[in-house]
Coordinates of C-alpha atoms and ligand atoms in Angstrom, one line a residue:
Chain A
M1 CA 61.7 31.0 194.3
I2 CA 61.5 34.7 194.2
M3 CA 57.9 34.4 195.3
S4 CA 58.8 32.1 198.2
F5 CA 61.4 34.6 199.3
S6 CA 59.0 37.4 199.5
L7 CA 56.0 35.6 200.9
P8 CA 56.2 33.5 204.1
L9 CA 53.9 30.5 204.1
V10 CA 52.9 31.0 207.7
K11 CA 53.2 34.1 209.8
M12 CA 52.2 33.9 213.4
Q13 CA 52.1 37.2 215.2
S14 CA 52.0 37.5 219.0
L15 CA 49.8 34.5 219.6
H16 CA 48.4 34.3 223.0
K17 CA 46.3 31.4 224.3
S18 CA 45.1 30.5 227.7
Y19 CA 42.8 27.9 229.2
A20 CA 40.3 28.1 232.1
D21 CA 39.4 31.7 231.4
G22 CA 42.9 33.0 231.5
A23 CA 44.0 31.0 234.6
I24 CA 46.4 28.9 232.6
Q25 CA 48.5 30.9 230.2
V26 CA 49.8 28.5 227.6
L27 CA 51.0 30.6 224.7
K28 CA 52.5 33.9 225.8
G29 CA 53.3 35.6 222.6
I30 CA 54.5 33.4 219.8
D31 CA 56.0 34.9 216.6
I32 CA 57.0 32.4 214.0
E33 CA 57.5 33.0 210.3
M34 CA 57.7 29.9 208.2
K35 CA 59.0 30.0 204.6
P36 CA 57.6 27.6 201.9
G37 CA 59.4 24.3 201.9
E38 CA 60.6 24.7 205.4
R39 CA 60.4 21.8 207.9
V40 CA 60.1 23.1 211.3
V41 CA 60.6 20.8 214.3
V42 CA 59.3 22.1 217.6
I43 CA 60.9 20.6 220.7
G44 CA 60.5 21.5 224.3
P45 CA 59.5 20.3 227.7
S46 CA 56.2 18.7 228.4
G47 CA 53.4 21.3 229.0
G48 CA 55.4 23.9 227.1
G49 CA 52.5 24.5 224.7
K50 CA 53.7 22.6 221.6
S51 CA 50.5 20.7 221.0
T52 CA 48.5 23.8 221.8
L53 CA 50.5 25.7 219.1
L54 CA 49.7 23.1 216.5
R55 CA 46.0 22.9 217.6
V56 CA 45.7 26.6 217.2
M57 CA 47.2 26.3 213.7
M58 CA 44.6 23.7 212.8
G59 CA 41.8 25.8 214.1
L60 CA 41.0 23.4 216.9
E61 CA 41.6 26.0 219.7
K62 CA 40.6 29.5 219.9
I63 CA 43.1 32.2 220.7
D64 CA 43.1 35.1 223.1
S65 CA 45.0 37.5 220.8
G66 CA 47.3 37.6 217.9
S67 CA 47.0 36.5 214.3
V68 CA 48.1 34.0 211.7
T69 CA 48.4 34.5 208.0
F70 CA 48.8 31.7 205.6
D71 CA 50.2 32.1 202.1
G72 CA 49.8 35.9 202.7
K73 CA 46.1 35.6 203.5
P74 CA 44.6 36.4 206.9
Y75 CA 43.8 33.0 208.5
I76 CA 43.3 33.3 212.2
S77 CA 42.7 36.4 214.1
S78 CA 41.2 37.4 217.4
G79 CA 38.3 39.7 216.7
S80 CA 38.2 43.0 218.5
S81 CA 35.4 42.1 220.9
E82 CA 35.8 39.5 223.6
S83 CA 38.3 37.1 222.2
K84 CA 36.2 36.0 219.3
T85 CA 38.5 33.9 217.1
V86 CA 37.9 34.2 213.4
I87 CA 39.2 31.3 211.3
D88 CA 39.1 31.3 207.5
M89 CA 37.7 27.9 206.7
S90 CA 38.8 27.9 203.1
V91 CA 42.4 28.4 204.3
R92 CA 42.1 25.8 207.0
R93 CA 41.4 23.2 204.3
S94 CA 44.9 23.5 203.0
I95 CA 46.4 22.4 206.3
G96 CA 46.5 18.7 207.4
M97 CA 47.2 17.3 210.8
V98 CA 48.1 14.0 212.2
F99 CA 47.7 13.3 216.0
Q100 CA 49.5 11.2 218.5
H101 CA 46.6 8.8 218.9
Y102 CA 45.8 7.9 215.2
T103 CA 42.1 9.2 215.4
L104 CA 41.0 7.0 212.5
F105 CA 37.3 6.4 212.2
P106 CA 36.9 2.9 213.7
H107 CA 33.7 2.1 211.9
L108 CA 35.1 2.7 208.4
N109 CA 37.7 0.7 206.6
V110 CA 41.0 2.1 205.5
L111 CA 39.8 3.1 202.0
Q112 CA 36.6 4.7 203.5
N113 CA 38.6 6.6 206.0
L114 CA 40.7 8.0 203.1
I115 CA 37.8 9.0 200.8
L116 CA 35.3 10.4 203.3
A117 CA 36.6 13.9 203.3
P118 CA 37.4 14.2 199.6
C119 CA 34.0 13.0 198.7
K120 CA 32.0 14.9 201.3
V121 CA 34.1 18.1 201.5
R122 CA 35.2 18.5 197.9
G123 CA 32.5 16.6 196.2
E124 CA 35.0 14.4 194.5
A125 CA 33.7 11.4 192.6
K126 CA 33.9 8.2 194.6
S127 CA 35.8 6.2 192.0
K128 CA 38.4 8.9 191.5
A129 CA 38.9 9.3 195.2
Q130 CA 39.3 5.6 195.5
D131 CA 41.9 5.5 192.8
R132 CA 43.9 8.2 194.5
A133 CA 43.6 6.5 197.8
Q134 CA 44.8 3.2 196.5
T135 CA 47.8 4.9 194.9
L136 CA 48.7 6.6 198.1
L137 CA 48.3 3.4 200.1
E138 CA 50.6 1.5 197.8
R139 CA 53.2 4.3 198.1
F140 CA 53.1 3.9 201.9
G141 CA 53.3 0.1 201.7
L142 CA 49.6 -0.4 202.6
G143 CA 48.2 -1.5 199.3
A144 CA 46.9 -4.8 200.8
K145 CA 45.2 -3.1 203.7
A146 CA 42.6 -1.0 201.9
K147 CA 39.7 -3.2 203.1
A148 CA 41.0 -3.6 206.7
Y149 CA 39.4 -1.9 209.7
P150 CA 41.6 0.3 211.9
A151 CA 41.3 -2.3 214.7
Q152 CA 43.0 -4.8 212.5
L153 CA 46.1 -2.7 212.0
S154 CA 49.3 -2.2 214.0
G155 CA 50.0 1.2 215.5
G156 CA 52.5 2.0 212.8
Q157 CA 50.1 1.0 210.0
K158 CA 47.3 3.1 211.6
Q159 CA 49.6 6.1 211.8
R160 CA 50.6 5.7 208.1
V161 CA 46.9 5.5 207.2
A162 CA 46.3 8.7 209.2
I163 CA 49.0 10.4 207.2
A164 CA 47.6 9.2 203.9
R165 CA 44.1 10.4 205.0
A166 CA 45.4 13.9 205.6
L167 CA 47.3 13.9 202.3
M168 CA 44.1 13.0 200.4
L169 CA 43.1 16.7 200.7
D170 CA 46.3 17.9 199.1
P171 CA 47.5 20.0 202.0
K172 CA 50.0 22.8 201.6
L173 CA 51.2 22.4 205.2
M174 CA 51.3 19.3 207.4
L175 CA 51.2 19.3 211.1
F176 CA 52.5 16.3 213.1
D177 CA 52.0 16.2 216.8
E178 CA 54.2 13.5 218.4
V179 CA 52.9 11.0 215.8
T180 CA 55.3 8.2 217.0
S181 CA 55.0 8.7 220.7
A182 CA 52.3 6.1 221.2
L183 CA 54.1 3.5 219.0
D184 CA 56.2 0.5 220.1
P185 CA 59.8 1.3 219.4
E186 CA 60.1 -1.1 216.5
L187 CA 57.2 0.6 214.6
V188 CA 58.6 4.1 214.9
G189 CA 60.9 3.8 211.9
E190 CA 58.2 2.9 209.3
V191 CA 56.2 6.0 210.2
E192 CA 59.2 8.3 210.2
Q193 CA 60.2 6.9 206.8
V194 CA 56.8 8.0 205.4
I195 CA 57.3 11.5 206.8
L196 CA 60.9 11.6 205.4
Q197 CA 59.4 10.6 202.0
L198 CA 57.1 13.6 202.2
A199 CA 60.0 15.8 203.2
A200 CA 61.9 14.6 200.1
Q201 CA 59.0 16.0 198.1
N202 CA 59.4 19.4 199.8
M203 CA 56.1 19.2 201.7
P204 CA 56.2 22.1 204.3
M205 CA 55.6 20.7 207.8
M206 CA 55.6 21.5 211.4
I207 CA 56.6 18.6 213.6
V208 CA 56.5 18.2 217.3
T209 CA 58.6 15.3 218.4
H210 CA 60.7 14.0 221.3
D211 CA 62.8 11.8 219.0
M212 CA 66.1 13.7 218.5
W213 CA 67.4 11.4 215.8
F214 CA 64.3 12.1 213.8
A215 CA 64.4 15.8 214.5
R216 CA 68.0 16.0 213.2
N217 CA 67.1 14.1 210.1
I218 CA 64.0 15.9 209.1
A219 CA 64.3 19.4 210.3
S220 CA 65.4 22.3 208.2
R221 CA 64.9 24.4 211.3
V222 CA 64.4 23.7 215.0
I223 CA 62.4 25.8 217.4
F224 CA 62.8 25.2 221.2
C225 CA 59.6 26.2 222.9
A226 CA 59.2 26.4 226.6
G227 CA 56.9 28.2 229.0
G228 CA 54.7 29.4 226.1
V229 CA 57.4 31.3 224.3
V230 CA 60.0 30.6 221.6
V231 CA 63.3 30.3 223.5
E232 CA 65.5 29.4 220.6
D233 CA 65.1 29.2 216.9
G234 CA 67.7 28.2 214.3
P235 CA 69.1 25.5 212.0
P236 CA 69.2 22.0 213.5
E237 CA 73.0 21.8 213.9
Q238 CA 72.8 24.9 216.0
V239 CA 69.8 24.3 218.2
L240 CA 70.4 20.6 218.7
G241 CA 74.2 20.7 218.4
S242 CA 75.4 23.8 220.1
P243 CA 72.5 25.7 221.6
K244 CA 73.0 29.3 222.6
E245 CA 70.4 29.5 225.3
E246 CA 71.1 27.9 228.7
R247 CA 67.5 26.4 228.8
T248 CA 67.8 24.8 225.4
K249 CA 71.2 23.3 226.4
E250 CA 69.7 21.9 229.6
F251 CA 66.8 20.4 227.8
I252 CA 68.9 18.8 225.0
D253 CA 71.4 17.4 227.5
R254 CA 68.5 15.8 229.5
V255 CA 66.8 14.4 226.4
F256 CA 70.0 12.9 225.0
H257 CA 70.8 11.5 228.4
I258 CA 67.5 9.7 228.4
N259 CA 67.9 8.6 224.9
Q260 CA 71.2 6.9 225.7
Chain B
M1 CA -1.3 -34.8 239.3
E2 CA -1.6 -35.8 235.7
L3 CA -0.4 -33.6 233.0
D4 CA -2.3 -33.5 229.7
F5 CA -0.8 -31.3 227.1
S6 CA -3.1 -32.5 224.4
I7 CA -5.8 -30.0 225.5
L8 CA -3.5 -27.3 224.1
S9 CA -3.9 -28.5 220.6
K10 CA -7.5 -27.1 220.6
F11 CA -6.2 -23.7 221.5
Q12 CA -3.3 -23.6 219.0
Y13 CA -4.9 -21.0 216.9
A14 CA -5.8 -18.7 219.8
L15 CA -2.3 -18.9 221.2
L16 CA -0.8 -18.1 217.8
L17 CA -3.1 -15.1 217.5
G18 CA -2.0 -13.9 220.9
L19 CA 1.6 -14.4 219.9
W20 CA 1.0 -12.4 216.8
T21 CA -0.4 -9.5 218.8
T22 CA 2.6 -9.6 221.2
L23 CA 5.0 -9.6 218.3
K24 CA 3.3 -6.8 216.5
L25 CA 3.1 -4.7 219.6
T26 CA 6.8 -5.4 220.4
V27 CA 8.1 -4.6 216.9
I28 CA 6.1 -1.4 216.5
C29 CA 7.3 -0.2 219.9
I30 CA 10.9 -1.2 219.2
V31 CA 10.9 1.0 216.1
L32 CA 9.1 3.9 217.6
G33 CA 10.9 3.6 221.0
C34 CA 14.4 3.5 219.4
A35 CA 13.7 6.6 217.3
L36 CA 12.3 8.4 220.4
G37 CA 15.2 7.1 222.5
F38 CA 17.8 8.4 220.0
A39 CA 16.2 11.8 219.9
V40 CA 16.0 11.9 223.7
G41 CA 19.6 10.7 224.0
L42 CA 20.7 13.6 221.8
A43 CA 18.6 16.0 223.9
R44 CA 20.2 14.7 227.1
T45 CA 23.7 15.4 225.7
S46 CA 22.6 18.8 224.3
R47 CA 24.0 22.1 225.4
N48 CA 20.5 23.5 225.6
I49 CA 19.5 23.4 229.3
V50 CA 15.7 23.3 228.6
L51 CA 16.1 20.3 226.3
R52 CA 18.3 18.6 228.9
A53 CA 15.9 19.3 231.8
L54 CA 12.8 18.1 229.9
S55 CA 14.4 15.0 228.5
S56 CA 16.0 14.1 231.9
A57 CA 12.6 14.5 233.7
Y58 CA 11.0 12.2 231.2
V59 CA 13.6 9.5 231.5
E60 CA 13.9 9.6 235.2
F61 CA 10.1 9.5 235.6
F62 CA 9.7 6.5 233.4
R63 CA 12.6 4.7 234.9
G64 CA 11.5 5.4 238.4
T65 CA 7.9 4.1 238.2
P66 CA 6.6 0.6 237.6
V67 CA 5.7 -0.2 234.0
L68 CA 2.4 -1.5 235.2
V69 CA 1.5 1.8 236.7
Q70 CA 2.5 3.6 233.5
L71 CA 0.4 1.3 231.6
F72 CA -2.7 1.8 233.8
W73 CA -2.2 5.5 233.7
I74 CA -2.1 5.7 229.9
F75 CA -5.0 3.3 229.6
F76 CA -7.3 5.0 232.1
C77 CA -6.1 8.5 232.8
L78 CA -4.8 9.6 229.4
P79 CA -8.2 9.2 227.6
L80 CA -9.9 11.1 230.4
M81 CA -7.4 14.0 230.2
L82 CA -7.4 14.1 226.4
G83 CA -11.1 13.6 226.2
V84 CA -10.7 11.0 223.5
E85 CA -11.2 7.3 223.3
L86 CA -8.0 5.4 222.6
S87 CA -8.2 1.8 221.3
N88 CA -6.5 -0.8 223.4
F89 CA -3.9 -1.3 220.9
T90 CA -3.1 2.4 220.6
S91 CA -2.8 2.8 224.3
G92 CA -0.5 -0.2 224.4
V93 CA 1.7 1.2 221.7
V94 CA 1.9 4.6 223.4
A95 CA 2.7 3.1 226.8
L96 CA 5.3 0.7 225.7
T97 CA 6.9 3.2 223.3
L98 CA 7.3 5.7 226.1
Y99 CA 8.8 2.9 228.2
M100 CA 11.1 1.8 225.4
G101 CA 12.1 5.4 224.6
A102 CA 13.2 6.0 228.2
I103 CA 15.4 2.9 228.4
T104 CA 16.9 3.2 225.0
S105 CA 17.7 6.9 225.5
E106 CA 20.1 5.8 228.3
T107 CA 21.7 3.3 225.9
F108 CA 22.1 6.0 223.2
R109 CA 23.4 8.5 225.7
A110 CA 26.1 6.2 226.9
S111 CA 27.1 5.3 223.4
L112 CA 27.2 9.0 222.3
K113 CA 29.3 9.9 225.3
S114 CA 31.8 7.1 224.6
I115 CA 32.8 8.7 221.3
G116 CA 36.1 10.4 222.3
P117 CA 36.9 14.0 221.7
E118 CA 39.7 13.0 219.3
Q119 CA 37.1 11.8 216.8
F120 CA 35.9 15.4 216.7
D121 CA 39.4 16.7 216.3
A122 CA 39.9 14.4 213.3
C123 CA 36.6 15.7 211.8
V124 CA 37.8 19.3 212.2
A125 CA 41.2 18.5 210.8
L126 CA 39.6 17.0 207.8
G127 CA 37.3 19.9 207.4
L128 CA 34.1 17.8 207.7
P129 CA 31.0 20.0 207.9
R130 CA 28.7 19.5 210.9
N131 CA 26.1 17.5 209.1
V132 CA 28.7 15.1 207.8
Q133 CA 30.2 14.7 211.3
V134 CA 26.8 13.7 212.6
V135 CA 25.7 11.5 209.8
N136 CA 28.9 9.8 208.8
V137 CA 30.9 9.8 212.1
V138 CA 28.8 10.2 215.2
L139 CA 25.6 8.4 214.2
P140 CA 27.1 5.1 212.9
Q141 CA 29.5 4.9 215.8
A142 CA 26.7 5.6 218.4
V143 CA 24.5 3.0 216.8
L144 CA 27.2 0.4 216.5
R145 CA 28.2 0.8 220.1
A146 CA 24.6 0.7 221.2
I147 CA 23.5 -2.4 219.3
P148 CA 24.3 -5.0 222.0
T149 CA 22.5 -3.0 224.7
L150 CA 19.7 -2.2 222.4
L151 CA 19.1 -5.9 221.7
S152 CA 18.8 -6.4 225.5
N153 CA 16.4 -3.5 225.6
C154 CA 14.3 -5.2 222.9
V155 CA 14.3 -8.5 224.9
S156 CA 13.1 -6.6 228.0
L157 CA 10.4 -4.9 226.0
F158 CA 9.2 -8.3 224.6
K159 CA 8.9 -9.7 228.1
E160 CA 7.4 -6.5 229.6
S161 CA 4.8 -6.5 226.9
A162 CA 3.0 -9.3 228.8
L163 CA 1.8 -6.6 231.2
V164 CA -0.7 -5.3 228.6
S165 CA -2.8 -8.4 229.4
A166 CA -3.6 -6.7 232.6
V167 CA -5.6 -4.1 230.8
G168 CA -7.3 -6.5 228.6
M169 CA -5.2 -6.6 225.4
A170 CA -5.4 -10.0 223.8
D171 CA -1.7 -10.7 223.7
L172 CA 0.0 -14.1 224.3
M173 CA -0.2 -13.7 228.0
F174 CA -3.9 -12.7 228.0
V175 CA -4.8 -15.6 225.8
G176 CA -2.9 -18.0 227.9
Q177 CA -4.5 -16.8 231.1
N178 CA -8.0 -17.2 229.5
I179 CA -7.3 -20.7 228.3
S180 CA -5.9 -21.7 231.7
N181 CA -9.0 -20.3 233.5
N182 CA -11.4 -21.9 231.1
T183 CA -9.8 -25.3 231.1
A184 CA -8.6 -25.2 234.7
R185 CA -5.3 -26.5 233.4
P186 CA -2.9 -23.7 234.5
V187 CA 0.2 -25.9 234.7
E188 CA 0.1 -27.1 231.1
V189 CA -1.1 -23.8 229.6
L190 CA 1.1 -21.4 231.5
S191 CA 4.2 -23.7 231.1
V192 CA 3.7 -23.6 227.3
V193 CA 3.2 -19.9 227.3
A194 CA 6.4 -19.4 229.3
L195 CA 8.1 -21.7 226.8
I196 CA 6.9 -19.7 223.9
Y197 CA 8.3 -16.5 225.4
F198 CA 11.5 -18.2 226.2
V199 CA 12.0 -19.8 222.8
I200 CA 11.8 -16.3 221.3
A201 CA 13.8 -14.4 223.9
F202 CA 16.6 -16.9 224.4
P203 CA 18.2 -16.7 220.9
L204 CA 18.1 -13.0 221.1
T205 CA 19.9 -12.9 224.5
R206 CA 22.5 -15.3 223.0
A207 CA 22.8 -13.1 220.0
V208 CA 23.6 -10.1 222.2
S209 CA 26.9 -11.6 223.3
V210 CA 27.8 -12.9 219.9
I211 CA 27.1 -9.6 218.2
E212 CA 28.9 -7.7 221.0
A213 CA 32.0 -9.8 220.5
R214 CA 32.0 -9.3 216.8
I215 CA 31.5 -5.6 216.9
L216 CA 34.0 -5.1 219.7
G217 CA 36.5 -7.4 217.9
K218 CA 36.2 -6.0 214.5
L219 CA 35.9 -2.4 215.2
A220 CA 37.4 -2.1 218.7
I221 CA 34.8 0.5 219.6
Ligands
LIG301 N1 41.9 21.7 227.3 C1 42.8 22.2 228.2 N2 42.3 22.7 229.4 C2 43.1 23.2 230.3 N3 44.5 23.1 230.2 C3 45.0 22.6 229.1 C4 44.2 22.1 228.1 N4 45.0 21.6 227.1 C5 46.2 21.8 227.5 N5 46.3 22.4 228.7 C6 47.5 22.8 229.5 O1 48.2 23.6 228.6 C7 49.6 23.4 228.8 C8 50.3 23.1 227.5 O2 49.8 21.9 227.0 P1 50.3 21.3 225.6 O3 49.6 20.0 225.5 O4 50.3 22.3 224.6 O5 51.9 21.0 226.0 P2 52.9 20.2 225.2 O6 54.1 21.0 225.0 O7 52.3 19.6 223.9 O8 53.3 19.0 226.1 P3 53.6 17.4 225.8 O9 55.0 17.4 225.4 O10 53.4 16.8 227.2 O11 52.7 17.0 224.8 C9 49.7 22.3 229.8 O12 50.0 22.8 231.1 C10 48.3 21.7 229.8 O13 48.0 21.2 231.1
LIG302 MG1 51.8 17.6 223.3

């Protein structure tokens, strides 16, 4: 615990990101420090740069300037010359991400989806990876689906498989980008339960969601992000319950209004 | 007029030999043509502009000219330009492989393009190295998606292969034509030849829709 106090898990410094050669500024200086065990929920209006932030963290997008350290180690930095983004691949392997649209490999069955990366990236023995995969699937209530293909699963099942697939690599941080937004309402719960299960095991995570009930239940901290900057940052009771900033208040009022 | 199919029994063996040549030619050109087509398909989606230009020129040229002209060109002009004698069979293989490569490259290109960017996101998020991405994610999906169209391409090749009779290759068509000339029984002979082509091609065309439904249903890709 002393360690965790002194060392942030993630430290983003002055992240800038634009698209179309600088024509579209998406991240305009993001500074976020995340402690181990924290569960950060990022909320904000559409187009505010939430997905971009997670994609940068996953190394899927290059940055214009700024830096990220992970576990005290330099992870992402913009090199001095011409926005060359340097990403430490060994660090990136300790981050897992789940997307809105499942992104399972359609030609592989559930078990094969789960063991592909462990076998090919880490050189894990197939039988060992299969055992771990089966255990994980049972834990998520998918034990009987190991041989099914993604097309034979419901959206909620697919998303749980996607989470299990990311967990196979023992990530130290999980990123969830609106993982329930594409689901039918009655399937949202089963996916959120799985993420809550992970939360109960102290998995550090960064979650983008529009589901305020879920945000309140899972967050240890909420960040309101709009126009490419962090507008408000604090405990869920404060940011969701009694926001200080006018823009946060407006957004929360609107979202709760829609939710009702 | 009277039809007498019994005369064909005398030529059974010759017809089978012709069919054998047709099948051999088709199968060889399917294998070589698909390999060529996949490579060209990759080249056409490549970031390298030279590769893209060369491969596009090849495909457009072969799709934009009659197969018969291509065949004549390779039979008569290529040996002149290379200064070597090519056997009938070799010339036939070269010509039909180039034709098959051009049409299957379009098939592969479409299937490669239909793999969405989110598949690549998933690969990156799982830390899959480039070679694993290509071999385990891109290639199998591209091939699976391409299978129904590839089968149609194969059926086309099988039928187009009859053109090699025009340059004197003793395939099914050539044998049939000879028999019909010698016996002066074109109706019987050519009908049977058509029937042989049909009996082989028809199940394949039917298989296309069955396989398509299965792949699409099971994998939804
Ligand atoms: N590849 C891209 N090229 C150009 N512009 C992009 C690209 N990706 C995102 N953008 C733009 O960047 C901005 C931020 O997008 P982002 O997806 O990060 O927002 P978001 O907060 O996740 O929104 P949402 O709640 O709708 O998911 C948007 O204006 C979007 O149009
Ligand atoms: Mg988004």
